[in-house]
PDB file of C-alpha atoms in Angstrom:
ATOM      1  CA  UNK A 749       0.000   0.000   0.000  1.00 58.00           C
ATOM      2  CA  UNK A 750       1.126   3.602  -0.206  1.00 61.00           C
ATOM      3  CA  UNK A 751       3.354   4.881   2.182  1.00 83.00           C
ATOM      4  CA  UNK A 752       4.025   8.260   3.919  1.00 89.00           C
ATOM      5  CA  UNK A 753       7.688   8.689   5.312  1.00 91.00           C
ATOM      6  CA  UNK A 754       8.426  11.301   8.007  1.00 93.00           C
ATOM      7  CA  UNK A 755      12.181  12.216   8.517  1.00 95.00           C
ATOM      8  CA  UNK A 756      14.181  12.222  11.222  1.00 95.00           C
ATOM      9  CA  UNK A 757      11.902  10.378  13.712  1.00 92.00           C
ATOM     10  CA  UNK A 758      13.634  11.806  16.386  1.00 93.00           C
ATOM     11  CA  UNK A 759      15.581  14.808  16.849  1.00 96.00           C
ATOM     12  CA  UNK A 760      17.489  16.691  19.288  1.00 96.00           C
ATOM     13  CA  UNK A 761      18.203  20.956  18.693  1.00 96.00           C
ATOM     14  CA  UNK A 762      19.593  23.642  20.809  1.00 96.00           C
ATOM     15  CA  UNK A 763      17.104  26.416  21.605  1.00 97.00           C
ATOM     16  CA  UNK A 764      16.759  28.894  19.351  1.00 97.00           C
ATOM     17  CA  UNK A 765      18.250  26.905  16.232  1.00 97.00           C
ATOM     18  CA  UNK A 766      16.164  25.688  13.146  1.00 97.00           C
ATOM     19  CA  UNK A 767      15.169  22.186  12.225  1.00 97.00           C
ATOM     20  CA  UNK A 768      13.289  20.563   9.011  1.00 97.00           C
ATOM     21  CA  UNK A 769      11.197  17.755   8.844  1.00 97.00           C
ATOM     22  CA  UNK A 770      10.401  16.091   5.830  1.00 96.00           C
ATOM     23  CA  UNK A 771       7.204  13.980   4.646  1.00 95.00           C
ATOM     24  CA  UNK A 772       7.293  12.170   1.686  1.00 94.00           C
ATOM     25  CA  UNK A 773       5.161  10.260  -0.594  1.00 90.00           C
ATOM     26  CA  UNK A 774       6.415   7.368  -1.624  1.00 87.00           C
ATOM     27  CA  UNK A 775       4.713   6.057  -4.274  1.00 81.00           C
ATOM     28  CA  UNK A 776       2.260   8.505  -5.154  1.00 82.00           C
ATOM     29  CA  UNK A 777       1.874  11.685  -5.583  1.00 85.00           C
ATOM     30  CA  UNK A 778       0.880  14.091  -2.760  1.00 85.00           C
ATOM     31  CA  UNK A 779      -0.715  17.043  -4.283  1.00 82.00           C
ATOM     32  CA  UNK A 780      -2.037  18.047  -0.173  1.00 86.00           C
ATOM     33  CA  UNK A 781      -0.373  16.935   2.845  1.00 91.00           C
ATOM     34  CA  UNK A 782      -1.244  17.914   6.394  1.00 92.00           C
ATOM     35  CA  UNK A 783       0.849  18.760   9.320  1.00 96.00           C
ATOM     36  CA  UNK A 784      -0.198  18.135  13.156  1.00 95.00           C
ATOM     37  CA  UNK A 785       1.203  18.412  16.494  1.00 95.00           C
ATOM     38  CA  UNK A 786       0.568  16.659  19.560  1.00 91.00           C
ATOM     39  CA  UNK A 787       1.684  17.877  22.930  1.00 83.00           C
ATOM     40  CA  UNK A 788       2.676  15.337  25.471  1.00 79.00           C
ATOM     41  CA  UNK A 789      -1.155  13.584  26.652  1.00 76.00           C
ATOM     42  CA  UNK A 790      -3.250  15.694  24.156  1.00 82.00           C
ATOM     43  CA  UNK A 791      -4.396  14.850  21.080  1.00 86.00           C
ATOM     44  CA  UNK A 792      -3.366  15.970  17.270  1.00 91.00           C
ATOM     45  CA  UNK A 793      -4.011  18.955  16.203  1.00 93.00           C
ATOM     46  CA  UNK A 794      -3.780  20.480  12.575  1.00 93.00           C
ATOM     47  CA  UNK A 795      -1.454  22.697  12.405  1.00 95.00           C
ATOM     48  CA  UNK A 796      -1.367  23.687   8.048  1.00 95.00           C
ATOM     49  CA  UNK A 797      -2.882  22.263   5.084  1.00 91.00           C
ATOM     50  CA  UNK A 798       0.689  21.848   2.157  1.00 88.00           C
ATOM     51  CA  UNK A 799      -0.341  22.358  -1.389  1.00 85.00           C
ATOM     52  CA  UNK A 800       1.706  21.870  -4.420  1.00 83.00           C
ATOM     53  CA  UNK A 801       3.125  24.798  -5.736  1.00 82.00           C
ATOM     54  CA  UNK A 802       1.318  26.891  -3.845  1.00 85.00           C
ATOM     55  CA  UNK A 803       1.542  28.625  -0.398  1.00 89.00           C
ATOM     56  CA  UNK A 804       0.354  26.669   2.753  1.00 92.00           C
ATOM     57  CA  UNK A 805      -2.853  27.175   4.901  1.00 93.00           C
ATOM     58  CA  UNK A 806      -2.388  27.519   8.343  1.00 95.00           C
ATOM     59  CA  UNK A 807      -5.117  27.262  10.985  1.00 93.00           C
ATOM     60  CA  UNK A 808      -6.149  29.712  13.529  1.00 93.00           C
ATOM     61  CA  UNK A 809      -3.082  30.157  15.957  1.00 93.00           C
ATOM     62  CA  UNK A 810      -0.470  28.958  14.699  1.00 95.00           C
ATOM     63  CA  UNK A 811       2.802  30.867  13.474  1.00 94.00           C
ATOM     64  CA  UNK A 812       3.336  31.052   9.827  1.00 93.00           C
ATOM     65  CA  UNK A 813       6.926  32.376  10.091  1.00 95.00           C
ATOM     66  CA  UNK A 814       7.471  30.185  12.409  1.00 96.00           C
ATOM     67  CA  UNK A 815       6.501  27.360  11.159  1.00 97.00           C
ATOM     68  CA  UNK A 816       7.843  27.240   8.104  1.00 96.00           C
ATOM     69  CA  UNK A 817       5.993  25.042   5.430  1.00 94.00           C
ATOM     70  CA  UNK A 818       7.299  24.113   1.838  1.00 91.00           C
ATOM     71  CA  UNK A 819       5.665  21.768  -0.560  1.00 89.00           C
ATOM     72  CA  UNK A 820       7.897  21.989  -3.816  1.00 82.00           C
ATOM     73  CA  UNK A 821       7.227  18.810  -5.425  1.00 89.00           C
ATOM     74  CA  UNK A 822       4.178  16.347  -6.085  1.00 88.00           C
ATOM     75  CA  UNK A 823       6.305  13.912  -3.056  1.00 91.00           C
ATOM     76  CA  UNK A 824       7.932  16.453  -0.634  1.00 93.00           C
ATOM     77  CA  UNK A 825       6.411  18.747   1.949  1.00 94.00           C
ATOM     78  CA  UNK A 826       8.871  20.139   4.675  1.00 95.00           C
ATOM     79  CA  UNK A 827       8.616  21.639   7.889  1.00 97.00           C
ATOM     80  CA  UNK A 828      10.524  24.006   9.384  1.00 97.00           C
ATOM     81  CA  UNK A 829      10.496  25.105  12.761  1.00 97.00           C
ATOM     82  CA  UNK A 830      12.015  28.285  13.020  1.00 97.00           C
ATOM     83  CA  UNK A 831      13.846  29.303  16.379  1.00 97.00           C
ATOM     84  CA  UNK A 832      12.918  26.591  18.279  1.00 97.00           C
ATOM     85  CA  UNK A 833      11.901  26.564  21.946  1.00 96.00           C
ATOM     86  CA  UNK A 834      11.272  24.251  24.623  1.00 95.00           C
ATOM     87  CA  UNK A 835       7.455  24.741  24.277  1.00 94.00           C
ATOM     88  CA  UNK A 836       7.873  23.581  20.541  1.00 95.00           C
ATOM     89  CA  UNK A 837       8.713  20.121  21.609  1.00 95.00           C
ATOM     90  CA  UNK A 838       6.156  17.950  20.618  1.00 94.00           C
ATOM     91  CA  UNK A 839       5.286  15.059  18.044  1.00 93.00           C
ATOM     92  CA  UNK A 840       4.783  16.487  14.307  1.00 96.00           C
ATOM     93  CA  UNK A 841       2.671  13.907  11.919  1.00 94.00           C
ATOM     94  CA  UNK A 842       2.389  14.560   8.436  1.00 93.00           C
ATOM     95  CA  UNK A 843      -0.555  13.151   6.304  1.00 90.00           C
ATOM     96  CA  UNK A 844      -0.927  13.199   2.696  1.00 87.00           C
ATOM     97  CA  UNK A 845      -3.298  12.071  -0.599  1.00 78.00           C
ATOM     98  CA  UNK A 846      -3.456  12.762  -4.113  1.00 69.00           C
ATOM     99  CA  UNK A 847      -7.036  13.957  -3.963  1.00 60.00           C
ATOM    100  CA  UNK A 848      -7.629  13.110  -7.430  1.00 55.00           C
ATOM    101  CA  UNK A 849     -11.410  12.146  -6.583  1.00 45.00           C
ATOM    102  CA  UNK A 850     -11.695  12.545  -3.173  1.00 45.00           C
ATOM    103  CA  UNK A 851     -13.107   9.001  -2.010  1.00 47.00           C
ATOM    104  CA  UNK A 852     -12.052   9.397   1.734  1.00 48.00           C
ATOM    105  CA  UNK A 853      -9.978   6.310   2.026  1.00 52.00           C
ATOM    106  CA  UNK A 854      -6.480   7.627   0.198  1.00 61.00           C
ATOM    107  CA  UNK A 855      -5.140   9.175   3.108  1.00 74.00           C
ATOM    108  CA  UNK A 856      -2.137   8.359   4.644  1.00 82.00           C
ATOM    109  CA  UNK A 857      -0.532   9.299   7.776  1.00 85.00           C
ATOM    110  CA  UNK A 858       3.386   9.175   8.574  1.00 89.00           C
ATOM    111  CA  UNK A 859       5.280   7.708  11.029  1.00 86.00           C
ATOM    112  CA  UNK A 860       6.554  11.252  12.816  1.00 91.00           C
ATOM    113  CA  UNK A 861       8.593  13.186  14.343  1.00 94.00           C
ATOM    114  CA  UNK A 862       9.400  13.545  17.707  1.00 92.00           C
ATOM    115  CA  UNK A 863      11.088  17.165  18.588  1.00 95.00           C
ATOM    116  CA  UNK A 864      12.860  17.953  21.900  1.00 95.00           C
ATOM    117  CA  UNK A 865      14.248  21.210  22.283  1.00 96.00           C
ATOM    118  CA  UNK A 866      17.043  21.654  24.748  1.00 96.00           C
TER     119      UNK A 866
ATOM    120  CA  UNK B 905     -16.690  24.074  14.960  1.00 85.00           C
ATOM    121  CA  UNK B 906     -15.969  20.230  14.913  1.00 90.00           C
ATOM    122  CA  UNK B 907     -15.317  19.121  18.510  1.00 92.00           C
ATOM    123  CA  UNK B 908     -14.747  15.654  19.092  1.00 95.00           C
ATOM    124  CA  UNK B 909     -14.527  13.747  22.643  1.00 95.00           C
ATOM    125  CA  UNK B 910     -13.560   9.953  23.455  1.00 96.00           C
ATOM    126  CA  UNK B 911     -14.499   8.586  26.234  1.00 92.00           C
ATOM    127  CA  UNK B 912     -13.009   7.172  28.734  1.00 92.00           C
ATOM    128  CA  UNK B 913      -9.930   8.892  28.994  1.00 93.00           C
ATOM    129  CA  UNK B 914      -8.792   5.533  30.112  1.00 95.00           C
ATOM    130  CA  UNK B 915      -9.203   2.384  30.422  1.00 95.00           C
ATOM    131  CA  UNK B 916      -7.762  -1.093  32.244  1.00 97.00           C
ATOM    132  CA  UNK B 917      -9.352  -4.020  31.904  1.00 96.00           C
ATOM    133  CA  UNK B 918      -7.717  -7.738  32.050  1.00 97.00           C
ATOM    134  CA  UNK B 919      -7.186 -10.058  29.292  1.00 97.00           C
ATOM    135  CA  UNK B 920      -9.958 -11.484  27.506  1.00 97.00           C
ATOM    136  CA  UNK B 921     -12.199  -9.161  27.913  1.00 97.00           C
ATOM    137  CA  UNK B 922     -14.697  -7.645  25.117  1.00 97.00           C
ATOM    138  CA  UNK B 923     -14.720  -3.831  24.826  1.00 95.00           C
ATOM    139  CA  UNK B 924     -16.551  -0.785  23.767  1.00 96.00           C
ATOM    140  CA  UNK B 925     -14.956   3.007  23.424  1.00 97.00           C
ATOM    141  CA  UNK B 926     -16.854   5.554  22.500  1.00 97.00           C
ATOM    142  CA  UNK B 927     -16.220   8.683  20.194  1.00 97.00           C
ATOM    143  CA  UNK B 928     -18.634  11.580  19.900  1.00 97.00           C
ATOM    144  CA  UNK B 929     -18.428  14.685  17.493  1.00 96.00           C
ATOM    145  CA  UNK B 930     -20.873  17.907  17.557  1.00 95.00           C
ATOM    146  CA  UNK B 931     -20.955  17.948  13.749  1.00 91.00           C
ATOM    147  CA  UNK B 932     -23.007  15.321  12.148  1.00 90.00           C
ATOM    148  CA  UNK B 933     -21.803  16.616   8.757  1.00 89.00           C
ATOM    149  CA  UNK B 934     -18.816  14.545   8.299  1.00 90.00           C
ATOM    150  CA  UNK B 935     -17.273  12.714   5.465  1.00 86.00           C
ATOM    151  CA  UNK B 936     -16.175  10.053   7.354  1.00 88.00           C
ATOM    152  CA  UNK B 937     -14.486   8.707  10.539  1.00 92.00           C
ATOM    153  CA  UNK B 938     -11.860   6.996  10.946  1.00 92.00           C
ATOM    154  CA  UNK B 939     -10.026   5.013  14.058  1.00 95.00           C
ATOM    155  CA  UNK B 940      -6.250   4.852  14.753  1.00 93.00           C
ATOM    156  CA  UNK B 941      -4.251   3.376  16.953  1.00 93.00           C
ATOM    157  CA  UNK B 942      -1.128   4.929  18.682  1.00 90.00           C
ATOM    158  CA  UNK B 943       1.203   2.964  20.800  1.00 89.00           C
ATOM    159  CA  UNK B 944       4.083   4.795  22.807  1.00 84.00           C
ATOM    160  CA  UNK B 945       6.480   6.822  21.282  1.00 77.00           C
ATOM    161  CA  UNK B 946       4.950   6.009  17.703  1.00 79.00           C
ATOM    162  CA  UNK B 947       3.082   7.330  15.085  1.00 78.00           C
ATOM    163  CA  UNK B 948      -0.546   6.504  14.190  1.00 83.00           C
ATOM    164  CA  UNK B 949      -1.957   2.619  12.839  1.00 85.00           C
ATOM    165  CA  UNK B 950      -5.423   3.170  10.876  1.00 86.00           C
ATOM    166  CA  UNK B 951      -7.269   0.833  12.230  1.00 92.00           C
ATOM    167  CA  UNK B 952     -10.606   1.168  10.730  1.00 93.00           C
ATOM    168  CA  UNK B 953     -12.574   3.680   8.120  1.00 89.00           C
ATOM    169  CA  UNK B 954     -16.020   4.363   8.065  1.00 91.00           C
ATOM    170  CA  UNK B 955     -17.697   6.497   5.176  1.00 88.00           C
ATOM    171  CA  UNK B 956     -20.546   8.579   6.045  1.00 89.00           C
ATOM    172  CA  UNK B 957     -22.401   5.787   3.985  1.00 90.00           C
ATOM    173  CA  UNK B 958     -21.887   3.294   6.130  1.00 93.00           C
ATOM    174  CA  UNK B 959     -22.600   2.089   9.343  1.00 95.00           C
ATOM    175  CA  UNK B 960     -20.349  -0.155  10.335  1.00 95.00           C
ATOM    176  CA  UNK B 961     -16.724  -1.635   9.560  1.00 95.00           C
ATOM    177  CA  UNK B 962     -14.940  -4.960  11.031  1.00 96.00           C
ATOM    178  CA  UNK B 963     -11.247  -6.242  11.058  1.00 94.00           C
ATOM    179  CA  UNK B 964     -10.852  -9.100  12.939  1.00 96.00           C
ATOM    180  CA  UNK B 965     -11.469  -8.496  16.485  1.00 97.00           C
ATOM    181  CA  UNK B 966     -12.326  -5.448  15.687  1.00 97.00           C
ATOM    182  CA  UNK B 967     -15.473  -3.543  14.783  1.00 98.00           C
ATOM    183  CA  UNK B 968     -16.961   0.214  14.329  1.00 97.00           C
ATOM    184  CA  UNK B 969     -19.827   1.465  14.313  1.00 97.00           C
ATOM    185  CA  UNK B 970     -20.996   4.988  13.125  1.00 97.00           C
ATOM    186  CA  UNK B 971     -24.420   6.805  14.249  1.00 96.00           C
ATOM    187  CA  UNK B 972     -24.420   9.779  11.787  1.00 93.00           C
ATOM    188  CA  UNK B 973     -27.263  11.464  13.129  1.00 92.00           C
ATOM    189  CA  UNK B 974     -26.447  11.132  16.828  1.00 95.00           C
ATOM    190  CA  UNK B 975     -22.632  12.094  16.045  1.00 96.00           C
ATOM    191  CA  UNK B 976     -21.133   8.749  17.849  1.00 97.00           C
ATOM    192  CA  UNK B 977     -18.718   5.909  16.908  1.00 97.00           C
ATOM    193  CA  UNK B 978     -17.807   2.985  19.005  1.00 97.00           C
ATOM    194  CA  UNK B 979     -14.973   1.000  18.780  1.00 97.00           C
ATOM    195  CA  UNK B 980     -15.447  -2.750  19.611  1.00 98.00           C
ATOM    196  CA  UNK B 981     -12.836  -4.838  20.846  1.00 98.00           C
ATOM    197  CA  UNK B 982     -13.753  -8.804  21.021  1.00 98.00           C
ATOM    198  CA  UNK B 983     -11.287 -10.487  23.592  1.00 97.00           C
ATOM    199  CA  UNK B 984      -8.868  -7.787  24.056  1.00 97.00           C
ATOM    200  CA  UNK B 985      -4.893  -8.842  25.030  1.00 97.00           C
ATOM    201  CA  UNK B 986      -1.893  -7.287  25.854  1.00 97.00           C
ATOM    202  CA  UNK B 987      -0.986  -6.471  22.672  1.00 96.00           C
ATOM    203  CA  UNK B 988      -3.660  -4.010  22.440  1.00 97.00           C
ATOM    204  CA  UNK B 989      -2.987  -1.807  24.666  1.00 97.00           C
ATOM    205  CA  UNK B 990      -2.088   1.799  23.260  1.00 96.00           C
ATOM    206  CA  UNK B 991      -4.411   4.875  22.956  1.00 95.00           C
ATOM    207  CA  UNK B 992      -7.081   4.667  20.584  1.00 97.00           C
ATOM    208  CA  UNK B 993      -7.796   7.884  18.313  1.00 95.00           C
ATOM    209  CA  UNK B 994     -11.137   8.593  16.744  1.00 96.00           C
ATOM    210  CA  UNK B 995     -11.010  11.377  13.791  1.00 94.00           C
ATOM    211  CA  UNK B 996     -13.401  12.897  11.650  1.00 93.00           C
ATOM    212  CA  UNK B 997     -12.867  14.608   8.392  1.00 88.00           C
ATOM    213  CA  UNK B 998     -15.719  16.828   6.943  1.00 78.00           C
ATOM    214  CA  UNK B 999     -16.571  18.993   4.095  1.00 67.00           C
ATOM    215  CA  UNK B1000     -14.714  16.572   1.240  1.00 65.00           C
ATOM    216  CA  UNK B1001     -10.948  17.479   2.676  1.00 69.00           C
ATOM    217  CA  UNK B1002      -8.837  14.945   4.347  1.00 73.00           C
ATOM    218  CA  UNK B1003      -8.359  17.848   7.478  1.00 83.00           C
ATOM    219  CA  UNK B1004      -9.263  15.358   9.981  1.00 89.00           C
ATOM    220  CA  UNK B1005     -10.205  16.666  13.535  1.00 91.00           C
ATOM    221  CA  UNK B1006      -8.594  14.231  16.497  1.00 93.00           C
ATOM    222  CA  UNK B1007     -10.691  12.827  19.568  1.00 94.00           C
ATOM    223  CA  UNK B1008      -8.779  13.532  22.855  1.00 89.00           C
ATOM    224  CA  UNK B1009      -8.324   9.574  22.819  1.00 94.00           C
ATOM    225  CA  UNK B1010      -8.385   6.572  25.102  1.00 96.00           C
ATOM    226  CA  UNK B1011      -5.684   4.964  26.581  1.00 95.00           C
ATOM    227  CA  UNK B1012      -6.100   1.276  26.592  1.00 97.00           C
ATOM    228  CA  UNK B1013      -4.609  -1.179  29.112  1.00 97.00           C
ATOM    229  CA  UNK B1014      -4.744  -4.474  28.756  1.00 97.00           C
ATOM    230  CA  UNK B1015      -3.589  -6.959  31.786  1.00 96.00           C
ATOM    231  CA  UNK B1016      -2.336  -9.870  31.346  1.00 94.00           C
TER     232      UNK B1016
END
């Protein structure tokens, strides 16, 4: 089946440095992808909707600049946290689907990302 | 605005037992619903999708249902084990997107 591929799954940065996450497709093409956060005993929450070619949509509270999304290709969408502080560690989960026909059941989640902050 | 609540929050129970948890949403308008599972330190396991269509869904021990109208989904578990024990996510997506809103979850124990 298709698969959605987060990278790194685990990652380490000083405060107030910058670190990229990737999500990729990997044998399809992504033309959306979503990115959520879940604090430590809370659920996900959407964070931006990635399109293709096009800037991203972010929802109600959350940071554009500094959370940086890119989507340059029909298999890549990266995330960029910008600055980093303690309060941004948390577990980032991308989803994606072609939505060529949306049918509801091509939608795929990745593994994530687990960011700690020091 | 799409709010959806699992309950319980938790949830032990010993081996071999059969089990129900419950999802709720205030919006019946969804697209469909869909159940994960997430174990410790991991990402997310679809475990089952419903389409608005539809009422129900099974995978071997497991089984959901989907009340549209009264905006509730229940997970079934038939003769639960250790193995299953990790939270269990309920999600909704509405309006034709794949933006999926997250229950709060339940977190499963299962005692040997």
């Amino acid at each position: 089946g298709a698969v959605v591929s987060q990278h790194p799954s685990r990652v380490i940065c000083k405060s107030g440095t910058s670190v990229k996450i990737e999500c990729r497709s990997l044998d399809f093409q992504a033309t959306t992808m979503f990115w959520y956060r879940q604090f430590p005993k809370q659920s996900l929450m959407l964070m931006a909707t990635s399109n293709e070619g096009s800037k991203a949509t972010y929802e109600q509270g959350v940071e554009k600049d500094k959370f940086l999304i890119n989507h340059a290709s029909l298999t890549l969408s990266t995330l960029t946290v910008t600055s980093a502080h303690p309060e941004d560690s948390s577990f980032y989960i991308c989803s994606a689907s072609d939505l060529q026909g949306f049918s509801g059941n091509t939608i795929y989640f990745g593994e994530g990302s687990w960011l700690t902050v020091v | 605005k799409q709010e959806v609540t699992q309950i319980p929050a938790a949830l032990s129970v010993p081996e071999g037992e059969n089990l129900v948890l419950n999802c709720s949403f205030t919006d019946s308008a969804i697209y469909n619903l869909q159940w994960f599972r997430q174990d410790p330190g991991k990402g997310l396991t679809s475990l089952l999708l419903i389409q608005s269509s539809q009422r129900e869904q099974t995978s071997g021990r497991l089984n959901a249902s989907l009340d549209k109208s009264s905006g509730r989904s229940t997970l079934y578990i038939a003769a639960s084990q250790p193995g299953d024990s990790a939270t269990y996510l309920c999600a909704v997506s509405t309006s034709g997107t794949y933006k999926y809103i997250f229950g709060t979850g339940t977190r499963l124990k299962v005692l040997a």
